[in-house]
Structures are given as structure tokens and as C-alpha cells.
mmCIF file of N, CA and C in Angstrom:
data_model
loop_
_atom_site.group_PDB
_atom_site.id
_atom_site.type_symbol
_atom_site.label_atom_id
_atom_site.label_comp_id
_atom_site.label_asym_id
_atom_site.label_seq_id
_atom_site.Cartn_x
_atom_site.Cartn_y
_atom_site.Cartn_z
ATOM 1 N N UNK A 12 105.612 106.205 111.067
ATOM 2 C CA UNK A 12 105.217 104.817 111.116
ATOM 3 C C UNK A 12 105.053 104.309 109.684
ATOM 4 N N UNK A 13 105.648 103.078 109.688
ATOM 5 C CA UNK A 13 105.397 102.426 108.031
ATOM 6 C C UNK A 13 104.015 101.987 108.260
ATOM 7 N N UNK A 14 102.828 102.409 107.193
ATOM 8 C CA UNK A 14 101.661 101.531 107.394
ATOM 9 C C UNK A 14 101.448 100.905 105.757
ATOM 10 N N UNK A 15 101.229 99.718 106.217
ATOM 11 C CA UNK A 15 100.577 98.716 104.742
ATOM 12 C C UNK A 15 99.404 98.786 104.672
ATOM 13 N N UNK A 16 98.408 99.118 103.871
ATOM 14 C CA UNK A 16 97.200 99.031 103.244
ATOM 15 C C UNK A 16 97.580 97.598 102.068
ATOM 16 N N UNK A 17 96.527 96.769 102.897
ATOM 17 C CA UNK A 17 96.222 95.405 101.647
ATOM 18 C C UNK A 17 95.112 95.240 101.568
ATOM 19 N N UNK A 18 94.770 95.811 99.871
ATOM 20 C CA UNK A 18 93.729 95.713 99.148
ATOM 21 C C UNK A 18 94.186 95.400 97.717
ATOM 22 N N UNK A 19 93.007 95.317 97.064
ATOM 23 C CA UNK A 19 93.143 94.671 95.679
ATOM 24 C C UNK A 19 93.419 96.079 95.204
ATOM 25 N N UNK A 20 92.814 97.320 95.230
ATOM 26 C CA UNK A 20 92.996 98.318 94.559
ATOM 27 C C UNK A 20 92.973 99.912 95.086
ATOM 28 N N UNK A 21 94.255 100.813 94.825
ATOM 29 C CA UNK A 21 94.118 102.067 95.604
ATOM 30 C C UNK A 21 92.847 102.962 95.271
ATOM 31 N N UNK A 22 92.382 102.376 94.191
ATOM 32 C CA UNK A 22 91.282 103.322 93.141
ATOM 33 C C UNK A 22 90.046 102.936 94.179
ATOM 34 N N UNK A 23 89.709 101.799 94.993
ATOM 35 C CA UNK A 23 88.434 101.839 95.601
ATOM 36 C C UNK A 23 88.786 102.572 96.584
ATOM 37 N N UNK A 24 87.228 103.572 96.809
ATOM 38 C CA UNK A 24 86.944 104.872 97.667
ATOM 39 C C UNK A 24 87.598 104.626 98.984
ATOM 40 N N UNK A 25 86.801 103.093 99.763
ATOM 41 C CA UNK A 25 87.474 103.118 101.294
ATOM 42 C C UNK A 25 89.473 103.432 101.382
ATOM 43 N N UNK A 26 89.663 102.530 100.383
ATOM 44 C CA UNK A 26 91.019 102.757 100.726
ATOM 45 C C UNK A 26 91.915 103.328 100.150
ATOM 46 N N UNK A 27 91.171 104.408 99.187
ATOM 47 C CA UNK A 27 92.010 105.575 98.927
ATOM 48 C C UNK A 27 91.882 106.522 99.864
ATOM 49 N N UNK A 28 90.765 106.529 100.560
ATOM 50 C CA UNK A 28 90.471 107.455 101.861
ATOM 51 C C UNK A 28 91.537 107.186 103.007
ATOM 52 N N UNK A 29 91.787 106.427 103.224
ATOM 53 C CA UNK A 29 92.449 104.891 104.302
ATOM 54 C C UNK A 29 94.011 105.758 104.207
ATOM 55 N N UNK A 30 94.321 105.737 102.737
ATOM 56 C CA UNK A 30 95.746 106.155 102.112
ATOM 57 C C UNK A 30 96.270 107.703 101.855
ATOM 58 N N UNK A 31 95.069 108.402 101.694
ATOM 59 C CA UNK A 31 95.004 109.983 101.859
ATOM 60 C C UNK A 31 95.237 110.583 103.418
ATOM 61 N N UNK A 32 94.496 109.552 104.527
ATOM 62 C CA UNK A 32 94.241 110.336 105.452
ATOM 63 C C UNK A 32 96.034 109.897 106.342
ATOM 64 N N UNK A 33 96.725 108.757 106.060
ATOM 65 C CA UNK A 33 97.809 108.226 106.851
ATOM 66 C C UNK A 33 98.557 109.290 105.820
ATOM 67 N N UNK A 34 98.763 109.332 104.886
ATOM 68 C CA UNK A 34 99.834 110.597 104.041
ATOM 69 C C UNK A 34 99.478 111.676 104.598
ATOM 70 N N UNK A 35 98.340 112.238 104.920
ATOM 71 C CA UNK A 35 98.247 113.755 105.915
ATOM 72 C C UNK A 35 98.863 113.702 107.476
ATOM 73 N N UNK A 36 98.750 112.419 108.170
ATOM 74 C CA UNK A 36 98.870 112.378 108.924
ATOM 75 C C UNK A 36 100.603 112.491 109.525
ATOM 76 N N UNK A 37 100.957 112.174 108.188
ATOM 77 C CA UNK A 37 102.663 112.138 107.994
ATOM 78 C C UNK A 37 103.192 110.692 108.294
ATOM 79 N N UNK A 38 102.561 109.409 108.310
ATOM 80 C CA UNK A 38 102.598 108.377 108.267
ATOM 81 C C UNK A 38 103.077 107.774 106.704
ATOM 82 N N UNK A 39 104.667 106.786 106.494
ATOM 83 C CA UNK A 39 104.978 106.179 105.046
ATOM 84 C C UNK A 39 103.981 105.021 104.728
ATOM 85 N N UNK A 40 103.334 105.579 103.774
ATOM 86 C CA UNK A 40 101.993 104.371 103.508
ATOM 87 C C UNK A 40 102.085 104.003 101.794
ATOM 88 N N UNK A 41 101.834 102.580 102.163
ATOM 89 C CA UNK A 41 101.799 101.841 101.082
ATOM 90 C C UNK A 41 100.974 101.226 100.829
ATOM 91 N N UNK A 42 100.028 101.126 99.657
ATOM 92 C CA UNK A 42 99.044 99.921 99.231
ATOM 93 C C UNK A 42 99.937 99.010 98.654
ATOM 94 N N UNK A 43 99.298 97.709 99.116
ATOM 95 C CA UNK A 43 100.045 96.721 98.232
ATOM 96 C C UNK A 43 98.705 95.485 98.283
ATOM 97 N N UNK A 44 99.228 95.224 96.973
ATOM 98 C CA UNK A 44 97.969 93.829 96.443
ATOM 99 C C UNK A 44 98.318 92.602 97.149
ATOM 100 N N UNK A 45 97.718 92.337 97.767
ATOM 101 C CA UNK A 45 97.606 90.649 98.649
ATOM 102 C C UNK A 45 97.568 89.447 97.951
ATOM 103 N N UNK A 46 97.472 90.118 96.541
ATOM 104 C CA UNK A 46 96.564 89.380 95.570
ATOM 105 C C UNK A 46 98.784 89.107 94.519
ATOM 106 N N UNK A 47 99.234 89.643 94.745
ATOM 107 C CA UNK A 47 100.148 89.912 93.922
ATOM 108 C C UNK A 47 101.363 89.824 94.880
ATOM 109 N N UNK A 48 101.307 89.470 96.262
ATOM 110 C CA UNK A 48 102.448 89.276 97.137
ATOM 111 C C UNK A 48 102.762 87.727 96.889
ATOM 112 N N UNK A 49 103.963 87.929 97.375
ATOM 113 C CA UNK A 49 104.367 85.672 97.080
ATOM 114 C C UNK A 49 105.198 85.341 98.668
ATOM 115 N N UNK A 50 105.216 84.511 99.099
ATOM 116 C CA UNK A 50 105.679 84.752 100.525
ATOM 117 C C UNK A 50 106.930 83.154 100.192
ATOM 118 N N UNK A 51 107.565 83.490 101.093
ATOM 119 C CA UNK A 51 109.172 82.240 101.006
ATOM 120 C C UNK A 51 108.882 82.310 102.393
ATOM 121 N N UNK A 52 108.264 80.871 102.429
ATOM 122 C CA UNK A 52 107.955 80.161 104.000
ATOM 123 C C UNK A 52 109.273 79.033 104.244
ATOM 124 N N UNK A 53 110.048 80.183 104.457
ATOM 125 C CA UNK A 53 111.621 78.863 104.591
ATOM 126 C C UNK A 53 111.659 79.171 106.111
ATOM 127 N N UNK A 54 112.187 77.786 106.860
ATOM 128 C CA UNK A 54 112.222 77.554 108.309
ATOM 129 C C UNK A 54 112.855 78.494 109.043
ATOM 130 N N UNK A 55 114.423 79.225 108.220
ATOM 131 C CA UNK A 55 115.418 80.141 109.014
ATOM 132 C C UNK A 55 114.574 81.674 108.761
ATOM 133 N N UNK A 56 114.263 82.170 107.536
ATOM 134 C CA UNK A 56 113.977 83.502 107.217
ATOM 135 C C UNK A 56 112.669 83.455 106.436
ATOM 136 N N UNK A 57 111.332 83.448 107.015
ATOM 137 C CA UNK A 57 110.671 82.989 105.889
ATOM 138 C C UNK A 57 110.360 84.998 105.801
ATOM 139 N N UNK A 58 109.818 85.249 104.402
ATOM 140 C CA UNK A 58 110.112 86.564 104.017
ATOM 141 C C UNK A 58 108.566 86.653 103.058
ATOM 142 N N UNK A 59 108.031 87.894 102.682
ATOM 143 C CA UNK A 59 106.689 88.321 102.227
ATOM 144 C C UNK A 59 107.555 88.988 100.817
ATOM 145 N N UNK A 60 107.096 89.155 99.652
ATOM 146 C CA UNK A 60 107.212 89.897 98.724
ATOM 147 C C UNK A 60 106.128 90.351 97.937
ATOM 148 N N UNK A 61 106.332 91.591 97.514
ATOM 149 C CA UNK A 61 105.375 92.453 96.439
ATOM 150 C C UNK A 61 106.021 93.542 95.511
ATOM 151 N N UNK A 62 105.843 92.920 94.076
ATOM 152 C CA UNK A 62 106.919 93.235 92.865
ATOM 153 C C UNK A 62 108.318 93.146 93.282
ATOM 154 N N UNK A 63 109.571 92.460 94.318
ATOM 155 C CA UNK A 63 110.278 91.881 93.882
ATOM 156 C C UNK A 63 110.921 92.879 95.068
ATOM 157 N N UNK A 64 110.148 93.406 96.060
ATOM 158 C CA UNK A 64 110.572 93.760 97.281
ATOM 159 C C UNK A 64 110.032 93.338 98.500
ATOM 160 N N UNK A 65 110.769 92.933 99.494
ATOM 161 C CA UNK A 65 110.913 92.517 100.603
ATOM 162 C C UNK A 65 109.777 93.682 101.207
ATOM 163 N N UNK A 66 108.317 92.852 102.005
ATOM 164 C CA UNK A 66 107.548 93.725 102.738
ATOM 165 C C UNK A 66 107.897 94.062 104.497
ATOM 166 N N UNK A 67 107.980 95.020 104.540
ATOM 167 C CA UNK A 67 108.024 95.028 106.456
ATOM 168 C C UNK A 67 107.128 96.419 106.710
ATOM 169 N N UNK A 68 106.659 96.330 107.616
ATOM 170 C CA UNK A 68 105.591 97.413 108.028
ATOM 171 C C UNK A 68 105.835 97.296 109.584
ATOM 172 N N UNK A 69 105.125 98.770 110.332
ATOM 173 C CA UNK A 69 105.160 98.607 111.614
ATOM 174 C C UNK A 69 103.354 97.949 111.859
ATOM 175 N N UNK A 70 102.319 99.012 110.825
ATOM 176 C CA UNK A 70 101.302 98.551 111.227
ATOM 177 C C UNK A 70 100.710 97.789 109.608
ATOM 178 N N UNK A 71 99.542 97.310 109.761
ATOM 179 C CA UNK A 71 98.879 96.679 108.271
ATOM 180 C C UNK A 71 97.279 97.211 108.314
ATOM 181 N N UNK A 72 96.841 97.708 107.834
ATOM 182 C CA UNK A 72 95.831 97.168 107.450
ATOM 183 C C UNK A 72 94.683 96.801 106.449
ATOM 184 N N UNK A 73 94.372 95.250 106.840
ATOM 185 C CA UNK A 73 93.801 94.543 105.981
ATOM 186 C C UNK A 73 92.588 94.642 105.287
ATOM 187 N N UNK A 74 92.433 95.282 103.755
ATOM 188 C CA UNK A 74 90.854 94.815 103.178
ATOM 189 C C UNK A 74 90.844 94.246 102.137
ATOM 190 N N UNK A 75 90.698 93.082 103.259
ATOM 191 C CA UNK A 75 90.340 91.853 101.974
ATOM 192 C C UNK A 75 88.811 91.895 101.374
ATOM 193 N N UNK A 76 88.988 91.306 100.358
ATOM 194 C CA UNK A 76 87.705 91.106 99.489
ATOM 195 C C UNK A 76 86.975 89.328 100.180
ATOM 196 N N UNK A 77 85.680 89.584 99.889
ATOM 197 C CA UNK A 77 85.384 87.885 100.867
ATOM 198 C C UNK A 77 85.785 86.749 99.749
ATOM 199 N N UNK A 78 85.489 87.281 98.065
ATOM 200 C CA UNK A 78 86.058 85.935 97.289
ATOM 201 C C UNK A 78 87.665 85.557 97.452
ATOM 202 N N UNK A 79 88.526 86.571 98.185
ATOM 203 C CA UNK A 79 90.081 86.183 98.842
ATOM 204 C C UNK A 79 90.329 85.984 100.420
ATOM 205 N N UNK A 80 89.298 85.932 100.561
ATOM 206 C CA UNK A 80 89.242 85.529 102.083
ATOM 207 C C UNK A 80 90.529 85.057 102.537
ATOM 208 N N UNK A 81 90.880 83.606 101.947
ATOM 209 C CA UNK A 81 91.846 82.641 102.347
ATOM 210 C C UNK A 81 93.126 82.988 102.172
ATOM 211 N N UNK A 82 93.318 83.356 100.963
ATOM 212 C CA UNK A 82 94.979 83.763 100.315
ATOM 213 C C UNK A 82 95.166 85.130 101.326
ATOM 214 N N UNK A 83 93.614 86.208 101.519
ATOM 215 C CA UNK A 83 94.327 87.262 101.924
ATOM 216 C C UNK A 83 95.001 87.112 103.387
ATOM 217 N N UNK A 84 93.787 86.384 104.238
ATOM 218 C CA UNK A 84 94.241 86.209 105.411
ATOM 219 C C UNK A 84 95.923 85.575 106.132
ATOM 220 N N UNK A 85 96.514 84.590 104.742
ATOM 221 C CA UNK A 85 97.383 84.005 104.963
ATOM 222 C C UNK A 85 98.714 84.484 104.740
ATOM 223 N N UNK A 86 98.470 85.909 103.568
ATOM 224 C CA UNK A 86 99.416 86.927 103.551
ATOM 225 C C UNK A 86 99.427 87.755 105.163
ATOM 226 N N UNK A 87 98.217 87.772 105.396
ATOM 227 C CA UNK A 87 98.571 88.559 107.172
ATOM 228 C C UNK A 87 98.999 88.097 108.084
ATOM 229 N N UNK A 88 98.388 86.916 108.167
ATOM 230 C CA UNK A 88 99.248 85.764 109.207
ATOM 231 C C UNK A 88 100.888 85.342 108.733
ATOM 232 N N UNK A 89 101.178 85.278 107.689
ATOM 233 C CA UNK A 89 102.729 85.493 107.525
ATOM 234 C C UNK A 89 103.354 86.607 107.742
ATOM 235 N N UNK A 90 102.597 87.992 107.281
ATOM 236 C CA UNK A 90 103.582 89.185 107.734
ATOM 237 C C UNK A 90 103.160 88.792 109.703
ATOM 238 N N UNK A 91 102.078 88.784 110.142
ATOM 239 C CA UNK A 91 102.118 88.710 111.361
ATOM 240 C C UNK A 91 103.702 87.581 112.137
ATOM 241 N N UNK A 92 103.934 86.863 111.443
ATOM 242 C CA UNK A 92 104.700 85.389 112.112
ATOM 243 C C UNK A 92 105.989 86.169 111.576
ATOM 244 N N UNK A 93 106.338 86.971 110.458
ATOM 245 C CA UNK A 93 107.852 87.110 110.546
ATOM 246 C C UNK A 93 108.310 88.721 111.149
ATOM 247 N N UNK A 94 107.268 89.272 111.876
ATOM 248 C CA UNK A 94 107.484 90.141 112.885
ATOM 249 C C UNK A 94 109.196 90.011 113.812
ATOM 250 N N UNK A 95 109.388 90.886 113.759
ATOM 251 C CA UNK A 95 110.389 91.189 114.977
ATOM 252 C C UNK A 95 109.978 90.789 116.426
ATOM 253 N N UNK A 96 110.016 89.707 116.826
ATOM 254 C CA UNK A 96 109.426 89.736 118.879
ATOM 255 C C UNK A 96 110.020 90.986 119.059
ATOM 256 N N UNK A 97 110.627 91.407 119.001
ATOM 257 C CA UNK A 97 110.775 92.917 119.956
ATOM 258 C C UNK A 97 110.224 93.902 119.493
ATOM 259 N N UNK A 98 109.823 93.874 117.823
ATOM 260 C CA UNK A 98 109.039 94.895 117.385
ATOM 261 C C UNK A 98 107.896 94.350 116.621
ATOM 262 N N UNK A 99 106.463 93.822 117.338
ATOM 263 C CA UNK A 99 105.603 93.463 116.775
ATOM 264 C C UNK A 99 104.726 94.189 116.215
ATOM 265 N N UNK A 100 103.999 93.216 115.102
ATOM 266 C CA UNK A 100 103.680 93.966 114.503
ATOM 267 C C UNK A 100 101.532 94.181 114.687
ATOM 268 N N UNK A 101 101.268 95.507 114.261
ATOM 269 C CA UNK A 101 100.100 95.486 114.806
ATOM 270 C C UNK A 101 98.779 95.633 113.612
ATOM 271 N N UNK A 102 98.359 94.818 113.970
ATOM 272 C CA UNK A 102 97.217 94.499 112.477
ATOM 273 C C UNK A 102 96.098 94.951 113.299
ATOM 274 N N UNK A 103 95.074 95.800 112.313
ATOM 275 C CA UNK A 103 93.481 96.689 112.465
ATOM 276 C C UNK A 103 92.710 95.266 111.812
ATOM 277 N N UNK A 104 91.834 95.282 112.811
ATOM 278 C CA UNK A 104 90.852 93.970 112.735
ATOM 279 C C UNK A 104 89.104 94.481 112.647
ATOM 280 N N UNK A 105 88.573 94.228 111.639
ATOM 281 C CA UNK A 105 87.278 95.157 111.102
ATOM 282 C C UNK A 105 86.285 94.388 112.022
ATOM 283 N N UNK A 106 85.125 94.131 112.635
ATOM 284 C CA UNK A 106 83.735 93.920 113.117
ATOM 285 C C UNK A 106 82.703 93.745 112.072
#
């Protein structure tokens, strides 16, 4: 399974833990900065980027910081909207 970790940084504890335990698990995992993605909201293909590659994941999950609340959430709701309908995609939602 491709999993995205979005956080500001692999160096904080939760989500280097987050990123250790999906690499044991034999899961392709990636951190990527939310903070550093740029998204092309075009009508036919709108598309997510981070450093100058195209993002797709099967699962995500999100830790945002609360001073990025807004930007982070809107990077998830775009990877959420350019999902595959036949292969959606599944985002971990914290309490």
C-alpha cells in the first residue's frame, strides 16, 4: 500500500514513529510537507505536487499543525477530490 504521512517534519517523534512502523509493516511510505505541496486545481486534471512530483497515495495520513489548519486541510480535500472513483482514497481522521 502507498501511504502518505503529511506533516511539517519526519524528525517529530509521532510521525517518525507513524513512518518506522508502516516501513516494518512493508507498506511504501512517504512523508511529505503540506506545507511545501502546490496543487493545479484545473477543471479536466486538477493534480497535487511535492518537489516537482505528482502525489498519489492509496491511504494519507494527516498531521496537521493547528497554526496550518486551513492550507493543511485543503491539501487533503484535494488529494481526497482527485481520487480515482474506483479507487478511493482513504484518509485516518484523529478525535
Amino acid at each position: 500500500m502507498k501511504l502518505g504521512i503529511l506533516s511539517q517534519d519526519i524528525n517529530l517523534y509521532s510521525t517518525s514513529r507513524l513512518y518506522e512502523t508502516a516501513k516494518k509493516r512493508g507498506h511504501e511510505t512517504q512523508v511529505v510537507s503540506y506545507l511545501r505541496c502546490y496543487m493545479n486545481i484545473a477543471k479536466a486534471n486538477p493534480r497535487i505536487f511535492f518537489r516537482g512530483d505528482e502525489l498519489s497515495f492509496d491511504s494519507v495520513i494527516p498531521r496537521i499543525a493547528a497554526t496550518w489548519t486551513f492550507y493543511g486541510a485543503a491539501v487533503v480535500l484535494s488529494l481526497i477530490h482527485i481520487s480515482e472513483p474506483t479507487r478511493p482514497l482513504y484518509i485516518s481522521y484523529a478525535v
